[in-house]
PDB file of C-alpha atoms in Angstrom:
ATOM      1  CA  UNK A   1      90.474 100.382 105.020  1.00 65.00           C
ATOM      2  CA  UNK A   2      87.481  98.776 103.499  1.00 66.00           C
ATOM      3  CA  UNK A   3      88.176  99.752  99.680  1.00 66.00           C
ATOM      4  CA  UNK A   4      91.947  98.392 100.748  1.00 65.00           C
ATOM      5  CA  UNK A   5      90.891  95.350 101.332  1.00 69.00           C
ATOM      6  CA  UNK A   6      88.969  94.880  98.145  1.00 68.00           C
ATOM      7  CA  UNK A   7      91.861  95.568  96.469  1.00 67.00           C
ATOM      8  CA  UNK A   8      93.795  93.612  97.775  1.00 70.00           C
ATOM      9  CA  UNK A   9      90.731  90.465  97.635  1.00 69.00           C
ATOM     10  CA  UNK A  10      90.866  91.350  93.789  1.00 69.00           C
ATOM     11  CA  UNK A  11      94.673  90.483  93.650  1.00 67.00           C
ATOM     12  CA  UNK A  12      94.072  87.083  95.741  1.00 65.00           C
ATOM     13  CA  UNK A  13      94.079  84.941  91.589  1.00 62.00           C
ATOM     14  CA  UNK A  14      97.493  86.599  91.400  1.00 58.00           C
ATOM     15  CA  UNK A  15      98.616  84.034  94.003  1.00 57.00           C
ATOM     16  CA  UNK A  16      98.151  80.833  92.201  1.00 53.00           C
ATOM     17  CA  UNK A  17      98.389  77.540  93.780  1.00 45.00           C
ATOM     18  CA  UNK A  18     101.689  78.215  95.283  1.00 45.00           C
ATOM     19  CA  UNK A  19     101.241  80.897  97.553  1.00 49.00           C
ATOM     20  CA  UNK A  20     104.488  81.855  98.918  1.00 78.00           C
ATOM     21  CA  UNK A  21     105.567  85.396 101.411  1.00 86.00           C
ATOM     22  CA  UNK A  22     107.384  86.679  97.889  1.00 88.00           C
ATOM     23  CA  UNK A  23     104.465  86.507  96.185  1.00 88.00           C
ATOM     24  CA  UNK A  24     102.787  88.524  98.923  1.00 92.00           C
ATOM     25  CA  UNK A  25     104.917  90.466  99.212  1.00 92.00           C
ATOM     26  CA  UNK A  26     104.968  91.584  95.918  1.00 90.00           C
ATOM     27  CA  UNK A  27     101.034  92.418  96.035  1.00 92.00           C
ATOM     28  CA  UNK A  28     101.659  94.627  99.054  1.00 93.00           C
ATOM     29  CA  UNK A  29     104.731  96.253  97.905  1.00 89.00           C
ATOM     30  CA  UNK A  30     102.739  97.311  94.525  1.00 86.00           C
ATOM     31  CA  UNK A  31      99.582  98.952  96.553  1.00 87.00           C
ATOM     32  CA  UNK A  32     101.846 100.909  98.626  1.00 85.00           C
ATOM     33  CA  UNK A  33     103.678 101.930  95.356  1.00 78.00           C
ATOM     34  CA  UNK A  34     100.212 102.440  94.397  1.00 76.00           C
ATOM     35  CA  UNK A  35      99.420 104.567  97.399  1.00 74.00           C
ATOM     36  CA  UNK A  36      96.587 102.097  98.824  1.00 83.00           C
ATOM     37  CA  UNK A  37      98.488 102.339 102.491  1.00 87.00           C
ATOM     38  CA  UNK A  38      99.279 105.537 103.224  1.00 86.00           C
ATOM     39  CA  UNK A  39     102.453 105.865 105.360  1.00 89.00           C
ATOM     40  CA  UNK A  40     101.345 105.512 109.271  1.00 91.00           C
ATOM     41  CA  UNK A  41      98.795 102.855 108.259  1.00 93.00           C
ATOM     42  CA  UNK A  42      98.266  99.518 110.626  1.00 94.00           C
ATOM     43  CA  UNK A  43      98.336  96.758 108.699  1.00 95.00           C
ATOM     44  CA  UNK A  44      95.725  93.985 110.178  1.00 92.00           C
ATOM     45  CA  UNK A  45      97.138  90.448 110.008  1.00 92.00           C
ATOM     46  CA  UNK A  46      93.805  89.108 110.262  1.00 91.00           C
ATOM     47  CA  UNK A  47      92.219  91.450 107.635  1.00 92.00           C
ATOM     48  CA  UNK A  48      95.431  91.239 105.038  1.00 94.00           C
ATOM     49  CA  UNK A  49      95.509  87.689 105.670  1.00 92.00           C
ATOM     50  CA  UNK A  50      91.584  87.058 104.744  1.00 91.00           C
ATOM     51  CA  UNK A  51      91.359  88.723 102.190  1.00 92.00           C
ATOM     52  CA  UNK A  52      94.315  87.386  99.998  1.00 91.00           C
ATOM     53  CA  UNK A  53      93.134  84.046 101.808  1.00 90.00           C
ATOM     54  CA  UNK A  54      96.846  83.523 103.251  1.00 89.00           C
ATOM     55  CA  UNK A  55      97.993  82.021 106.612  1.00 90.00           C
ATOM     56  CA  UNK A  56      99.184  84.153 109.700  1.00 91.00           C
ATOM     57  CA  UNK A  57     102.578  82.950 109.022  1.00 91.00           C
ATOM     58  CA  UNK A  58     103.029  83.662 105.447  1.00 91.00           C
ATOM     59  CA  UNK A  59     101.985  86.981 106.047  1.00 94.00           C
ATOM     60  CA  UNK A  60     104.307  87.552 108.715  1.00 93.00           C
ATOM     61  CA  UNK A  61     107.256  86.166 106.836  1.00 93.00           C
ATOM     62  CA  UNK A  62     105.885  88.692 103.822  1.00 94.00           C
ATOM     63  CA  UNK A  63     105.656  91.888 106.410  1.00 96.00           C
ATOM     64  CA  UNK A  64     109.312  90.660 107.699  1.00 94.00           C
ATOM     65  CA  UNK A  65     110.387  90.822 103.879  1.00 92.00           C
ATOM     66  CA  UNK A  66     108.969  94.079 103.520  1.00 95.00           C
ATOM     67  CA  UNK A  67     110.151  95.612 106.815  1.00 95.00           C
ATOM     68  CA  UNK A  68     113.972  94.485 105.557  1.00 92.00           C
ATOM     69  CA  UNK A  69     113.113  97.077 102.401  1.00 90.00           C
ATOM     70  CA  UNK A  70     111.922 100.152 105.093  1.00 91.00           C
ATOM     71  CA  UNK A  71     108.669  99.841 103.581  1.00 94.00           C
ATOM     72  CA  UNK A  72     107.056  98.546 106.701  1.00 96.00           C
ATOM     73  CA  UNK A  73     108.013  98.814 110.551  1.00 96.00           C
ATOM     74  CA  UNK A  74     107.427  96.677 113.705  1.00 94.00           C
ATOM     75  CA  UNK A  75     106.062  98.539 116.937  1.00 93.00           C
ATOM     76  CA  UNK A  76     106.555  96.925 119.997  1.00 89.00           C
ATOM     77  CA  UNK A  77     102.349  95.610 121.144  1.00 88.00           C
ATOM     78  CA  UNK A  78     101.376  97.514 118.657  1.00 92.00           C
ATOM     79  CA  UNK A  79     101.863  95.488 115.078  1.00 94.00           C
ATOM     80  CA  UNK A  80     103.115  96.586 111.789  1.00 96.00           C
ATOM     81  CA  UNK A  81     102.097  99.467 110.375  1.00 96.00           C
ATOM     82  CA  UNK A  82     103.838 101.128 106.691  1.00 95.00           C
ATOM     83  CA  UNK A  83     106.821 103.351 107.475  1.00 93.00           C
ATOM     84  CA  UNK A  84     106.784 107.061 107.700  1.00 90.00           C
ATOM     85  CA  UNK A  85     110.065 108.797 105.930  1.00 91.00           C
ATOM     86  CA  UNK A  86     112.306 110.749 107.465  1.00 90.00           C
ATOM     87  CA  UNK A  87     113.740 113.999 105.610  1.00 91.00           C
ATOM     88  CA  UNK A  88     116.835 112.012 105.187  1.00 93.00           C
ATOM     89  CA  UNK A  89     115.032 108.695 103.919  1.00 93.00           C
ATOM     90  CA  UNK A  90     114.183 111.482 101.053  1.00 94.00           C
ATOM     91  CA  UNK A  91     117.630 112.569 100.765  1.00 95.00           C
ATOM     92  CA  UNK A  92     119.197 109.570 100.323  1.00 96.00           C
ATOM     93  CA  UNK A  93     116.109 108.098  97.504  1.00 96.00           C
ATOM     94  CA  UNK A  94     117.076 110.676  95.520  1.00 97.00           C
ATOM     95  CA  UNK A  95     120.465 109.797  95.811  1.00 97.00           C
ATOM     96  CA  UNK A  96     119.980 106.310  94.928  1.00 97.00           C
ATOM     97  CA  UNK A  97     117.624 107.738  91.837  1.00 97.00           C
ATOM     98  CA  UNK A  98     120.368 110.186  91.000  1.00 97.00           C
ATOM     99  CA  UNK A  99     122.970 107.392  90.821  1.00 97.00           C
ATOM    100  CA  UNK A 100     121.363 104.452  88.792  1.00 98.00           C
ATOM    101  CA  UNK A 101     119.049 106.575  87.038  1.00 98.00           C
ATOM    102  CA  UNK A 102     121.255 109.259  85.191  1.00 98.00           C
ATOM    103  CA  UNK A 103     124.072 105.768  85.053  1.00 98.00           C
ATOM    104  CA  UNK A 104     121.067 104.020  83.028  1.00 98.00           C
ATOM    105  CA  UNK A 105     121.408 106.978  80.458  1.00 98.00           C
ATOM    106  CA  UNK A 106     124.890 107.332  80.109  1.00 97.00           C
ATOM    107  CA  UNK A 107     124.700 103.814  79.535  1.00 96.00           C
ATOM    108  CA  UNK A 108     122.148 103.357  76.806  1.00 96.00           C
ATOM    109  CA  UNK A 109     124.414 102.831  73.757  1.00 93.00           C
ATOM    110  CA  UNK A 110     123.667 104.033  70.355  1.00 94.00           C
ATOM    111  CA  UNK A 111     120.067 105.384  69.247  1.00 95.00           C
ATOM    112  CA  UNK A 112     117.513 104.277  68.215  1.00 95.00           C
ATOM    113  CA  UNK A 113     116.067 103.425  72.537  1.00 96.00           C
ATOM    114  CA  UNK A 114     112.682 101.509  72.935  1.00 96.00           C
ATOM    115  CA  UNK A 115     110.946 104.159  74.826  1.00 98.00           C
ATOM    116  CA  UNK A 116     107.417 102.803  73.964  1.00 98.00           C
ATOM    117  CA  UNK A 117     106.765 101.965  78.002  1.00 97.00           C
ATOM    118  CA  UNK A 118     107.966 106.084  78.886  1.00 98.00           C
ATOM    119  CA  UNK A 119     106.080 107.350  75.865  1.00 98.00           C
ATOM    120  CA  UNK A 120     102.625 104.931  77.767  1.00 98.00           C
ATOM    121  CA  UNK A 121     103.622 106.739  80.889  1.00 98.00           C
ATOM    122  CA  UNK A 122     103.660 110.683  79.644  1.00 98.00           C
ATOM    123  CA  UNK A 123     100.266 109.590  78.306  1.00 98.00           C
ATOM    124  CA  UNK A 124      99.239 108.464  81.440  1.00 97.00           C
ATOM    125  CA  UNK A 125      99.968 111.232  83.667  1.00 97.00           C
ATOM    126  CA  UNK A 126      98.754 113.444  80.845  1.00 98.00           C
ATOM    127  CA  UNK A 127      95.216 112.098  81.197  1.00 98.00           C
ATOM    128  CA  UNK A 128      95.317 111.905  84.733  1.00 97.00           C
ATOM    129  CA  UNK A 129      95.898 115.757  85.095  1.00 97.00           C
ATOM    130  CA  UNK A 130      92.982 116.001  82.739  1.00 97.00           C
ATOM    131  CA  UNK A 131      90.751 114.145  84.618  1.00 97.00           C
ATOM    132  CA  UNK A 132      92.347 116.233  87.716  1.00 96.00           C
ATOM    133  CA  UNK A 133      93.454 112.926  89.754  1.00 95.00           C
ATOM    134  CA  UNK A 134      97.191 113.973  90.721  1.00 92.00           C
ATOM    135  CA  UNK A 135      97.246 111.151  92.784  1.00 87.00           C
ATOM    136  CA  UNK A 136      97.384 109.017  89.585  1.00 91.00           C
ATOM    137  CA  UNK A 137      99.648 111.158  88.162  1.00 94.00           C
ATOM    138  CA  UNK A 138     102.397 110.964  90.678  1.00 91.00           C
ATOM    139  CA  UNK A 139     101.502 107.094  90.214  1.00 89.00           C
ATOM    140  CA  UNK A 140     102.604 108.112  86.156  1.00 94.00           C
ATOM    141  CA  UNK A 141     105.670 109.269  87.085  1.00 94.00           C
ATOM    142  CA  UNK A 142     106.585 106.686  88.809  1.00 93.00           C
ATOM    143  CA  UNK A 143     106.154 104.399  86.278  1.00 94.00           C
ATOM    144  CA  UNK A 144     107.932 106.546  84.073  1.00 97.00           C
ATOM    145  CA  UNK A 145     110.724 106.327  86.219  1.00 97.00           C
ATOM    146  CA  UNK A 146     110.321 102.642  86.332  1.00 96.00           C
ATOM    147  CA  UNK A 147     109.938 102.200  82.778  1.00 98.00           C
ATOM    148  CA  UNK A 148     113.845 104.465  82.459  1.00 98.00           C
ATOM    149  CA  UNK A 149     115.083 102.274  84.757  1.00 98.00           C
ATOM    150  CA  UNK A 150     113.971  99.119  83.030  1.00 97.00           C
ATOM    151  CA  UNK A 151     116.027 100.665  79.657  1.00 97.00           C
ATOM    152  CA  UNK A 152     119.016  99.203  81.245  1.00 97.00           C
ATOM    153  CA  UNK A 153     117.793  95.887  80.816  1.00 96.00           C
ATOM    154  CA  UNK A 154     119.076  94.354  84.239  1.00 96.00           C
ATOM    155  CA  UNK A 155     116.696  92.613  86.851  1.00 94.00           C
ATOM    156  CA  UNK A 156     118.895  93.163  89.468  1.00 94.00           C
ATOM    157  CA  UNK A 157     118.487  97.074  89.019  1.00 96.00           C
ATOM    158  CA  UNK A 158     114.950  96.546  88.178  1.00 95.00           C
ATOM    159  CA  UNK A 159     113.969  94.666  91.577  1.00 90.00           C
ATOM    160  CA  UNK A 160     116.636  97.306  93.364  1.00 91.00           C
ATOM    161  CA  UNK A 161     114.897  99.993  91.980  1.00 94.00           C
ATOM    162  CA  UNK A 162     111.086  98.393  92.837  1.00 89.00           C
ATOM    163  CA  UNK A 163     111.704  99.108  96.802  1.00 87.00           C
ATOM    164  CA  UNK A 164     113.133 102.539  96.063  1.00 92.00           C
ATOM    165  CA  UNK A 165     109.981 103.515  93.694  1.00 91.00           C
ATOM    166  CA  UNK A 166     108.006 101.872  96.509  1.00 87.00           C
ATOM    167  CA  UNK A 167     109.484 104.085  99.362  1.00 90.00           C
ATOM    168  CA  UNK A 168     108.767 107.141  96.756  1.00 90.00           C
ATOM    169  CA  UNK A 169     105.390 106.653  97.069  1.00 87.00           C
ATOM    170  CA  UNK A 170     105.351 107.081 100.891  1.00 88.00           C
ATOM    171  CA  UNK A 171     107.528 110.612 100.383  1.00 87.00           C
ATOM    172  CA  UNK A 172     104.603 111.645  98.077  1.00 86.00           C
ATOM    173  CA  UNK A 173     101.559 110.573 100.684  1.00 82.00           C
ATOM    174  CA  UNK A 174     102.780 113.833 102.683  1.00 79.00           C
ATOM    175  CA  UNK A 175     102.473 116.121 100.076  1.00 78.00           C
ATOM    176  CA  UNK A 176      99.512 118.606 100.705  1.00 76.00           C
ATOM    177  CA  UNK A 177      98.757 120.088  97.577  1.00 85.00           C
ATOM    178  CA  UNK A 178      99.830 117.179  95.247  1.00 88.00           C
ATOM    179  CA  UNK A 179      99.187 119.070  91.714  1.00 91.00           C
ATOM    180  CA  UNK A 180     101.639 121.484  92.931  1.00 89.00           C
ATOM    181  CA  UNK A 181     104.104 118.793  93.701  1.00 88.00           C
ATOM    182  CA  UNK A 182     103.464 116.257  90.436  1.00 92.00           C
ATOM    183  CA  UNK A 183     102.426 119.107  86.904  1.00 94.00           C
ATOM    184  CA  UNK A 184     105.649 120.535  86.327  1.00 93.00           C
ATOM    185  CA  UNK A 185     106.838 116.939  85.723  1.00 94.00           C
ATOM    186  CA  UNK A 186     104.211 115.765  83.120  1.00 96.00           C
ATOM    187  CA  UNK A 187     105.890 118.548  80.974  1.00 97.00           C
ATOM    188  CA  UNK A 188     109.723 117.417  81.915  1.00 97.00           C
ATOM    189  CA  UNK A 189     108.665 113.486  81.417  1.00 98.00           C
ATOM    190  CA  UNK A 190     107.814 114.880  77.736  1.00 98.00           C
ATOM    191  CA  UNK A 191     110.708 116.634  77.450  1.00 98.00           C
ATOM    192  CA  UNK A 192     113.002 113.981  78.351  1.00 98.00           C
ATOM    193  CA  UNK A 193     111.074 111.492  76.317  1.00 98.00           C
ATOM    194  CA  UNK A 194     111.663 113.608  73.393  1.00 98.00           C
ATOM    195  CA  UNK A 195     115.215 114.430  74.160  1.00 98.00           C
ATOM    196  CA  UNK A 196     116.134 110.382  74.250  1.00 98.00           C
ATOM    197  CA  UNK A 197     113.585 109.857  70.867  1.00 98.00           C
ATOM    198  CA  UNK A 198     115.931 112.534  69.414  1.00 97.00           C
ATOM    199  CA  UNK A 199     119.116 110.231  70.573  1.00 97.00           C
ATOM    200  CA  UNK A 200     120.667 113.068  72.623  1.00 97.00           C
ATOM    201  CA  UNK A 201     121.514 110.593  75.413  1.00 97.00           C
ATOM    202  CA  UNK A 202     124.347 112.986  76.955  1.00 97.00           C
ATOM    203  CA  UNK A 203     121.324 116.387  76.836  1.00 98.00           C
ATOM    204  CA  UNK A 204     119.250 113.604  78.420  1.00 98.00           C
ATOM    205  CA  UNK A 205     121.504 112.570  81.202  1.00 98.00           C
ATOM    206  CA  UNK A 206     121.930 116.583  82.198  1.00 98.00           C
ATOM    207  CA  UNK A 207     118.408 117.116  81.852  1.00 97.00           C
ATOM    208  CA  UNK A 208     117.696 114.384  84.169  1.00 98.00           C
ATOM    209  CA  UNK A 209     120.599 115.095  87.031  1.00 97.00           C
ATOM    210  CA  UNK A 210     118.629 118.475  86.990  1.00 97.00           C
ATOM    211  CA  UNK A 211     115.339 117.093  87.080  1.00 95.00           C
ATOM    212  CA  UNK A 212     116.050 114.929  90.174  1.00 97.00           C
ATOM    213  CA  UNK A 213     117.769 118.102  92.003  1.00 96.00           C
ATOM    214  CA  UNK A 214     114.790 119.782  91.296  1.00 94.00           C
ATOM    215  CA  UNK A 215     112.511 117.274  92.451  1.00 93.00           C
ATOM    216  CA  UNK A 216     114.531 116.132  95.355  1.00 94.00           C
ATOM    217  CA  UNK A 217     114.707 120.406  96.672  1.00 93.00           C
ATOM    218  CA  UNK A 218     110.685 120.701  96.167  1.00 89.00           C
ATOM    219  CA  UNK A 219     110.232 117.223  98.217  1.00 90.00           C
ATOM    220  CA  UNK A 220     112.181 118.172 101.118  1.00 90.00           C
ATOM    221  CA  UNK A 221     110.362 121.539 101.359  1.00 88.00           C
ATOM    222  CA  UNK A 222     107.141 119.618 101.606  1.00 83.00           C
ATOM    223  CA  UNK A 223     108.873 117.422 104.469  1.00 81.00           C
ATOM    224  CA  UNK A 224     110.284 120.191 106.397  1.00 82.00           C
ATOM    225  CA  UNK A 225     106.801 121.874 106.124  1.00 79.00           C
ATOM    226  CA  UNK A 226     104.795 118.593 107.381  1.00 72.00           C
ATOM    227  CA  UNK A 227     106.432 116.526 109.029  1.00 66.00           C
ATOM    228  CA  UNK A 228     109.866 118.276 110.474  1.00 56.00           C
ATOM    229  CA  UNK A 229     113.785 117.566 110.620  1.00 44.00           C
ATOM    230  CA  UNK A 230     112.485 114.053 112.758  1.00 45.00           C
ATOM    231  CA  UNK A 231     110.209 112.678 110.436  1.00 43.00           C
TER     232      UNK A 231
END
């Protein structure tokens, strides 16, 4: 919890002068997309709360906010701790992904795309997997994800999107051999980066319903193997 906390002391400047429950709630809904808080986690009001230097009831209005996404939950005398997924929390992500992600796609328009931010995030998980951290590569491909997503140009699927991504992360935190769970994808992010830089936008909306299906299949295995039908 220690190296959590001086994390989250680092991100303290991003709070400005007007410190507000959004604001920290953004912070905390990044380092469990980062995978900071693994899914079970307690989250300490008084440890949280000192070390972004916030009051007891901004935070709780922040862990309210977050609780309203299924990111956190509220245990009776116990306190909040960061939600644990059910298999059909998983289903229904990919779902969600499935839907707005493959609709992004079909939507893009004519070619040329600006794929600069998913060509950054191949790169990413590419040097990640050399440097044998598949931790930060399933952080990569979720920023390539994120970075498809933000193609559409819409905030409103952006920030509907950002709690999805975020509840992702917790699906991937019960993965036991995570290399098995995040390679094949640094070769199918490439793929599908080179399939939109070609223009193909109809090859790249199959290739990604597939991809998801795929994905979706080998994340409910890991579920069913670690956690069980209730979660």
């Amino acid at each position: 919890m220690a190296e959590q906390l001086t994390g989250l002391a680092d991100d303290r400047a991003l709070l400005g002068r007007t410190s507000t429950a959004e604001r920290v709630s953004d912070i905390l809904r990044s380092r469990i997309a980062e995978g900071y808080f693994p899914p079970g986690t307690r989250l300490s009001e008084d440890s949280i709360g000192g070390a972004l230097g916030v009051s007891r009831n901004t935070l709780r209005e922040s862990f309210r906010l977050l609780t309203h996404e299924r990111l956190l939950v509220h245990e009776l005398n116990r306190g909040v701790f960061v939600r644990v997924l059910t298999v059909e929390d998983v289903e229904d992500i990919y779902r969600t992904r499935s839907l707005v992600e493959c609709a992004v796609v079909r939507g893009l328009g004519e070619p040329p795309y600006v794929l600069d931010g998913l060509a950054e995030a191949v790169e990413d998980g590419r040097r990640s997997a050399r440097e044998g951290d598949w931790k930060a590569v399933g952080t990569a491909n979720i920023h390539f994800h994120r970075e498809l997503v933000a193609l559409a140009g819409s905030e409103r699927t952006d920030e509907l999107m950002r709690s999805v991504f975020a509840e992702l992360r917790l699906a991937f935190h019960v993965v036991d051999d995570p290399r098995r769970l995040h390679e094949p994808y640094i070769a199918r992010n490439a793929e599908l980066l080179k399939t939109l830089e070609n223009g193909e936008r109809d090859a790249a909306e199959l290739m990604l319903a597939v991809y998801l299906d795929n994905s979706l299949k080998r994340v409910v295995e890991v579920y069913l193997r670690r956690v069980g039908d209730d979660g």
